Amino acid sequence: MNHWMGKSALERNVGVRGDADLDAAWQDAFVLEVDDQGRFSAVGSLPVELSPRDGRRASDILLGSFDGRPWFARPVLEIEQGDSATWREVDDPWQAPVASAVALVRWHAMTPHCERCGAATVPDAGGVRRVCPSCGLMVFPRQDPAIIVAVLDPDDRLLLASHSAWPSERMSIIAGFVEAGESLEQACFREVSEEVGLALDSVAYVSSQPWPMPRSLMLGFVATTRDLTVHPDGDEIAWGRFWSRSELQQALAEGEVKLPGSTSIARQLIEGWLVGTLPRPD
Ligand SMILES: [Zn+2]
């Protein structure tokens, strides 16, 4: 089981949000610089705290408590402390606070105006929301749902496809954004049909993962199909095919196929299939 499927290592402290609480939390805080592209201060892939630390700013975001200390994200134009890394490079357990830091900093950067009246909004309650001084609207962070689906054929082979923008050996499973008014399952049927021309029979939810690049929530599914002929759309998908476990293991060993990074839900689903723990939905 990966860490996204259990209790978060980040305690979000949603009740501790007044100015006095925030000032008290600041005294002992781990402060992480994050730029609006989602990079954060790091040595290698380890988060590095801002030191020396100046006073708390209105734009500083209280993420919660991690490893016994309050964590704040500080939005910056440029990382000044150490090198920088992206949240995808971070290992568990730091992924939890870093994913929240990146998601919140990018959301604040992308949401400067009120969606109702257009006035400039300001951060509130330690950065968990923004408020509009003109009309009073409270705005909370948004996430865009996206599905990612492992498609299996009747012989339990897995569909892998290569995106047009990728090197041809890089392969993954099918993914796409959920459209307005659509269910997650409907999005699975539609995306697989659009991208590789396959009709699904059944679909079942497996697990989820935040993907704050900039603000997706990836919802992982497994599906079955009886269609065996892959028709890449030629736009998003350049090519794809079904693989048996032994075929894929051999291709991986010979470097003919490269899989998504080890922290991605795509990789988790593919590896779950490889070791036989991904449940078939039928
Ligand atoms: Zn407003």
Short mmCIF file of C-alpha atoms and ligand atoms in Angstrom, two decimals:
data_model
loop_
_atom_site.label_atom_id
_atom_site.label_comp_id
_atom_site.label_asym_id
_atom_site.label_seq_id
_atom_site.Cartn_x
_atom_site.Cartn_y
_atom_site.Cartn_z
CA MET A 1 0.00 0.00 0.00
CA ASN A 2 1.43 3.41 -0.90
CA HIS A 3 1.26 6.30 1.55
CA TRP A 4 -1.50 8.13 -0.32
CA MET A 5 -3.88 5.31 0.66
CA GLY A 6 -3.56 5.85 4.42
CA LYS A 7 -3.52 8.62 7.03
CA SER A 8 -1.54 11.69 5.93
CA ALA A 9 1.76 12.49 7.63
CA LEU A 10 0.58 16.14 7.59
CA GLU A 11 -1.84 17.14 10.40
CA ARG A 12 -3.74 20.02 8.87
CA ASN A 13 -4.71 21.84 12.11
CA VAL A 14 -7.75 23.37 10.54
CA GLY A 15 -8.91 24.90 13.83
CA VAL A 16 -5.71 26.90 14.40
CA ARG A 17 -6.06 29.86 12.08
CA GLY A 18 -6.33 33.14 14.05
CA ASP A 19 -3.48 35.71 13.96
CA ALA A 20 -2.35 34.87 17.51
CA ASP A 21 -2.32 31.15 16.68
CA LEU A 22 -0.40 31.78 13.47
CA ASP A 23 2.18 33.99 15.24
CA ALA A 24 2.67 31.33 17.93
CA ALA A 25 3.04 28.60 15.31
CA TRP A 26 5.56 30.76 13.44
CA GLN A 27 7.99 30.74 16.38
CA ASP A 28 8.90 27.09 15.92
CA ALA A 29 7.97 26.69 12.28
CA PHE A 30 9.64 24.96 9.38
CA VAL A 31 9.29 27.53 6.60
CA LEU A 32 9.60 26.27 3.03
CA GLU A 33 10.14 28.62 0.10
CA VAL A 34 8.02 27.71 -2.94
CA ASP A 35 7.92 29.56 -6.26
CA ASP A 36 4.84 29.90 -8.46
CA GLN A 37 6.13 27.15 -10.75
CA GLY A 38 5.96 24.75 -7.83
CA ARG A 39 9.68 24.44 -7.12
CA PHE A 40 10.79 24.48 -3.50
CA SER A 41 14.10 25.00 -1.66
CA ALA A 42 15.97 21.73 -1.31
CA VAL A 43 19.27 19.96 -0.95
CA GLY A 44 18.97 17.13 -3.42
CA SER A 45 15.33 16.19 -2.98
CA LEU A 46 15.13 17.03 0.74
CA PRO A 47 13.19 20.18 1.72
CA VAL A 48 15.35 22.88 3.34
CA GLU A 49 13.91 25.33 5.84
CA LEU A 50 14.31 29.08 5.52
CA SER A 51 17.00 30.30 7.91
CA PRO A 52 17.40 32.87 9.35
CA ARG A 53 13.67 33.45 9.46
CA ASP A 54 12.16 36.95 9.40
CA GLY A 55 8.66 37.92 10.53
CA ARG A 56 5.53 36.16 9.32
CA ARG A 57 4.03 37.66 6.15
CA ALA A 58 0.34 37.81 5.25
CA SER A 59 1.12 35.60 2.24
CA ASP A 60 2.74 32.83 4.32
CA ILE A 61 0.60 29.69 4.34
CA LEU A 62 0.19 27.42 7.36
CA LEU A 63 0.16 23.88 5.96
CA GLY A 64 -0.33 22.10 9.28
CA SER A 65 1.93 20.08 11.53
CA PHE A 66 4.52 17.62 10.24
CA ASP A 67 7.02 15.63 12.28
CA GLY A 68 6.15 17.62 15.42
CA ARG A 69 6.56 21.12 13.94
CA PRO A 70 4.26 23.63 12.25
CA TRP A 71 5.03 23.94 8.53
CA PHE A 72 4.53 27.13 6.54
CA ALA A 73 4.96 27.64 2.81
CA ARG A 74 6.37 31.01 1.76
CA PRO A 75 5.49 32.04 -1.80
CA VAL A 76 8.56 33.57 -3.50
CA LEU A 77 9.49 34.71 -6.99
CA GLU A 78 12.86 32.98 -6.73
CA ILE A 79 14.14 30.28 -4.39
CA GLU A 80 16.93 31.83 -2.33
CA GLN A 81 17.71 29.03 0.12
CA GLY A 82 19.75 26.13 -1.29
CA ASP A 83 18.88 24.51 -4.61
CA SER A 84 15.38 23.74 -5.77
CA ALA A 85 13.40 20.60 -6.56
CA THR A 86 9.92 19.68 -7.72
CA TRP A 87 7.47 17.82 -5.56
CA ARG A 88 7.74 14.75 -7.81
CA GLU A 89 11.34 14.29 -6.66
CA VAL A 90 10.44 14.14 -2.97
CA ASP A 91 10.17 10.84 -1.13
CA ASP A 92 7.58 9.77 1.39
CA PRO A 93 6.97 11.13 4.07
CA TRP A 94 7.89 14.64 2.85
CA GLN A 95 5.55 14.29 -0.11
CA ALA A 96 2.56 15.12 2.10
CA PRO A 97 3.63 18.61 3.29
CA VAL A 98 5.42 19.44 0.04
CA ALA A 99 2.41 18.50 -2.11
CA SER A 100 0.22 20.78 0.03
CA ALA A 101 2.79 23.58 -0.11
CA VAL A 102 3.06 23.41 -3.89
CA ALA A 103 -0.70 23.09 -4.40
CA LEU A 104 -1.53 26.03 -2.14
CA VAL A 105 1.21 28.37 -3.41
CA ARG A 106 0.21 27.74 -7.01
CA TRP A 107 -3.48 28.14 -6.22
CA HIS A 108 -2.89 31.53 -4.56
CA ALA A 109 -0.74 32.62 -7.51
CA MET A 110 -3.42 31.62 -10.02
CA THR A 111 -6.41 33.01 -8.11
CA PRO A 112 -5.77 36.72 -7.51
CA HIS A 113 -9.28 37.89 -8.38
CA CYS A 114 -12.80 37.24 -7.11
CA GLU A 115 -14.72 34.89 -9.40
CA ARG A 116 -17.97 36.73 -8.60
CA CYS A 117 -17.10 40.47 -8.81
CA GLY A 118 -13.55 40.57 -10.20
CA ALA A 119 -12.00 42.52 -7.28
CA ALA A 120 -8.57 41.56 -5.94
CA THR A 121 -8.83 38.89 -3.21
CA VAL A 122 -6.55 38.47 -0.20
CA PRO A 123 -5.28 35.36 1.67
CA ASP A 124 -7.19 34.54 4.85
CA ALA A 125 -7.01 32.12 7.79
CA GLY A 126 -3.35 31.28 7.28
CA GLY A 127 -3.79 30.75 3.57
CA VAL A 128 -6.39 27.95 3.50
CA ARG A 129 -8.75 30.32 1.67
CA ARG A 130 -8.98 33.76 0.06
CA VAL A 131 -11.62 36.39 0.71
CA CYS A 132 -12.95 39.20 -1.44
CA PRO A 133 -12.91 42.57 0.43
CA SER A 134 -15.47 43.93 -2.04
CA CYS A 135 -18.29 41.36 -1.99
CA GLY A 136 -17.23 39.04 0.87
CA LEU A 137 -16.97 35.86 -1.21
CA MET A 138 -14.77 33.19 0.37
CA VAL A 139 -12.84 31.08 -2.12
CA PHE A 140 -11.30 27.74 -1.24
CA PRO A 141 -8.57 25.88 -3.12
CA ARG A 142 -9.78 24.06 -6.21
CA GLN A 143 -8.59 20.74 -7.58
CA ASP A 144 -9.25 19.49 -11.10
CA PRO A 145 -10.21 15.80 -11.17
CA ALA A 146 -8.45 13.67 -13.74
CA ILE A 147 -8.82 9.94 -14.29
CA ILE A 148 -6.02 7.51 -15.02
CA VAL A 149 -7.01 4.02 -16.03
CA ALA A 150 -5.22 0.68 -16.40
CA VAL A 151 -7.00 -1.16 -19.23
CA LEU A 152 -6.81 -4.98 -19.21
CA ASP A 153 -7.76 -7.38 -22.02
CA PRO A 154 -9.37 -10.83 -21.49
CA ASP A 155 -5.88 -12.40 -21.16
CA ASP A 156 -5.00 -9.92 -18.40
CA ARG A 157 -2.60 -8.05 -20.65
CA LEU A 158 -2.14 -4.32 -19.91
CA LEU A 159 -2.54 -1.48 -22.40
CA LEU A 160 0.38 0.96 -22.49
CA ALA A 161 0.44 3.94 -24.81
CA SER A 162 2.99 6.58 -25.74
CA HIS A 163 2.06 10.25 -25.87
CA SER A 164 2.88 12.11 -29.07
CA ALA A 165 5.12 14.53 -27.17
CA TRP A 166 7.15 11.75 -25.51
CA PRO A 167 10.12 9.71 -26.71
CA SER A 168 8.59 6.58 -28.29
CA GLU A 169 9.94 4.24 -25.58
CA ARG A 170 8.20 6.17 -22.82
CA MET A 171 4.84 4.54 -22.12
CA SER A 172 2.04 4.84 -19.62
CA ILE A 173 -1.63 4.14 -19.10
CA ILE A 174 -4.46 6.36 -20.36
CA ALA A 175 -5.29 9.58 -18.50
CA GLY A 176 -7.38 12.69 -18.98
CA PHE A 177 -9.38 15.42 -17.29
CA VAL A 178 -12.96 14.89 -16.18
CA GLU A 179 -15.31 17.16 -18.10
CA ALA A 180 -18.00 19.31 -16.48
CA GLY A 181 -21.12 17.30 -15.73
CA GLU A 182 -19.37 13.97 -16.23
CA SER A 183 -18.82 11.15 -13.71
CA LEU A 184 -15.38 9.68 -13.12
CA GLU A 185 -16.43 6.38 -14.70
CA GLN A 186 -17.86 8.14 -17.76
CA ALA A 187 -14.55 9.98 -18.13
CA CYS A 188 -12.73 6.61 -18.20
CA PHE A 189 -15.00 5.28 -20.95
CA ARG A 190 -14.67 8.50 -22.97
CA GLU A 191 -10.90 8.99 -22.65
CA VAL A 192 -10.08 5.40 -23.59
CA SER A 193 -12.43 5.59 -26.57
CA GLU A 194 -11.04 8.94 -27.72
CA GLU A 195 -7.35 8.19 -27.28
CA VAL A 196 -7.04 4.56 -28.36
CA GLY A 197 -10.45 3.63 -29.81
CA LEU A 198 -11.27 0.88 -27.31
CA ALA A 199 -14.72 0.23 -25.79
CA LEU A 200 -14.54 -0.59 -22.07
CA ASP A 201 -16.72 -3.24 -20.44
CA SER A 202 -16.34 -2.39 -16.77
CA VAL A 203 -14.47 0.10 -14.62
CA ALA A 204 -13.56 0.10 -10.93
CA TYR A 205 -11.89 2.70 -8.69
CA VAL A 206 -8.50 1.80 -7.16
CA SER A 207 -6.86 4.81 -5.44
CA SER A 208 -6.04 8.51 -5.79
CA GLN A 209 -3.12 10.90 -5.61
CA PRO A 210 -2.79 14.69 -5.65
CA TRP A 211 -0.90 16.02 -8.64
CA PRO A 212 -0.36 19.73 -7.96
CA MET A 213 1.06 20.53 -11.40
CA PRO A 214 -0.77 22.80 -11.19
CA ARG A 215 -3.87 21.48 -9.42
CA SER A 216 -4.99 18.02 -10.44
CA LEU A 217 -6.35 15.21 -8.32
CA MET A 218 -5.54 11.95 -10.08
CA LEU A 219 -8.17 9.21 -9.60
CA GLY A 220 -6.87 5.78 -10.51
CA PHE A 221 -9.09 3.10 -12.08
CA VAL A 222 -8.78 -0.36 -13.54
CA ALA A 223 -10.95 -1.39 -16.51
CA THR A 224 -11.52 -4.29 -18.85
CA THR A 225 -12.10 -4.42 -22.59
CA ARG A 226 -12.70 -7.12 -25.18
CA ASP A 227 -11.41 -4.85 -27.97
CA LEU A 228 -7.93 -5.94 -28.94
CA THR A 229 -7.12 -3.54 -31.77
CA VAL A 230 -5.61 -0.30 -30.53
CA HIS A 231 -6.38 2.78 -32.63
CA PRO A 232 -4.17 5.66 -31.43
CA ASP A 233 -5.81 9.01 -32.09
CA GLY A 234 -2.60 10.28 -33.71
CA ASP A 235 -2.98 13.52 -31.81
CA GLU A 236 -2.38 12.87 -28.12
CA ILE A 237 -1.38 9.22 -28.50
CA ALA A 238 1.29 8.16 -31.02
CA TRP A 239 1.15 4.41 -30.46
CA GLY A 240 0.07 1.77 -27.98
CA ARG A 241 -0.36 -1.97 -27.49
CA PHE A 242 -1.26 -4.62 -24.95
CA TRP A 243 1.56 -6.28 -23.01
CA SER A 244 1.76 -9.55 -21.14
CA ARG A 245 3.73 -9.39 -17.91
CA SER A 246 6.66 -11.34 -19.36
CA GLU A 247 6.73 -9.17 -22.51
CA LEU A 248 6.82 -5.98 -20.47
CA GLN A 249 9.42 -7.25 -18.04
CA GLN A 250 11.66 -8.21 -20.93
CA ALA A 251 11.15 -4.84 -22.67
CA LEU A 252 11.93 -3.02 -19.42
CA ALA A 253 15.08 -5.08 -18.87
CA GLU A 254 16.26 -4.29 -22.40
CA GLY A 255 15.42 -0.57 -22.11
CA GLU A 256 12.84 -0.71 -24.91
CA VAL A 257 10.14 0.66 -22.60
CA LYS A 258 10.44 3.34 -19.95
CA LEU A 259 7.70 3.73 -17.33
CA PRO A 260 6.52 6.88 -15.47
CA GLY A 261 8.39 7.99 -12.34
CA SER A 262 8.20 5.89 -9.20
CA THR A 263 6.16 8.49 -7.27
CA SER A 264 3.32 8.60 -9.83
CA ILE A 265 -0.01 6.83 -9.51
CA ALA A 266 0.52 5.59 -13.09
CA ARG A 267 3.56 3.68 -11.93
CA GLN A 268 1.72 2.35 -8.86
CA LEU A 269 -1.07 0.95 -11.02
CA ILE A 270 1.34 -0.57 -13.55
CA GLU A 271 3.41 -2.19 -10.81
CA GLY A 272 0.26 -3.43 -9.07
CA TRP A 273 -0.65 -5.22 -12.31
CA LEU A 274 2.90 -6.56 -12.75
CA VAL A 275 2.89 -8.22 -9.31
CA GLY A 276 -0.74 -9.36 -9.56
CA THR A 277 -2.27 -7.16 -6.85
CA LEU A 278 -4.35 -4.93 -9.16
CA PRO A 279 -7.91 -6.32 -8.92
CA ARG A 280 -9.84 -6.97 -12.15
CA PRO A 281 -13.24 -5.24 -12.09
CA ASP A 282 -15.18 -8.17 -13.58
ZN ZN B 1 -16.00 39.73 -4.90
#
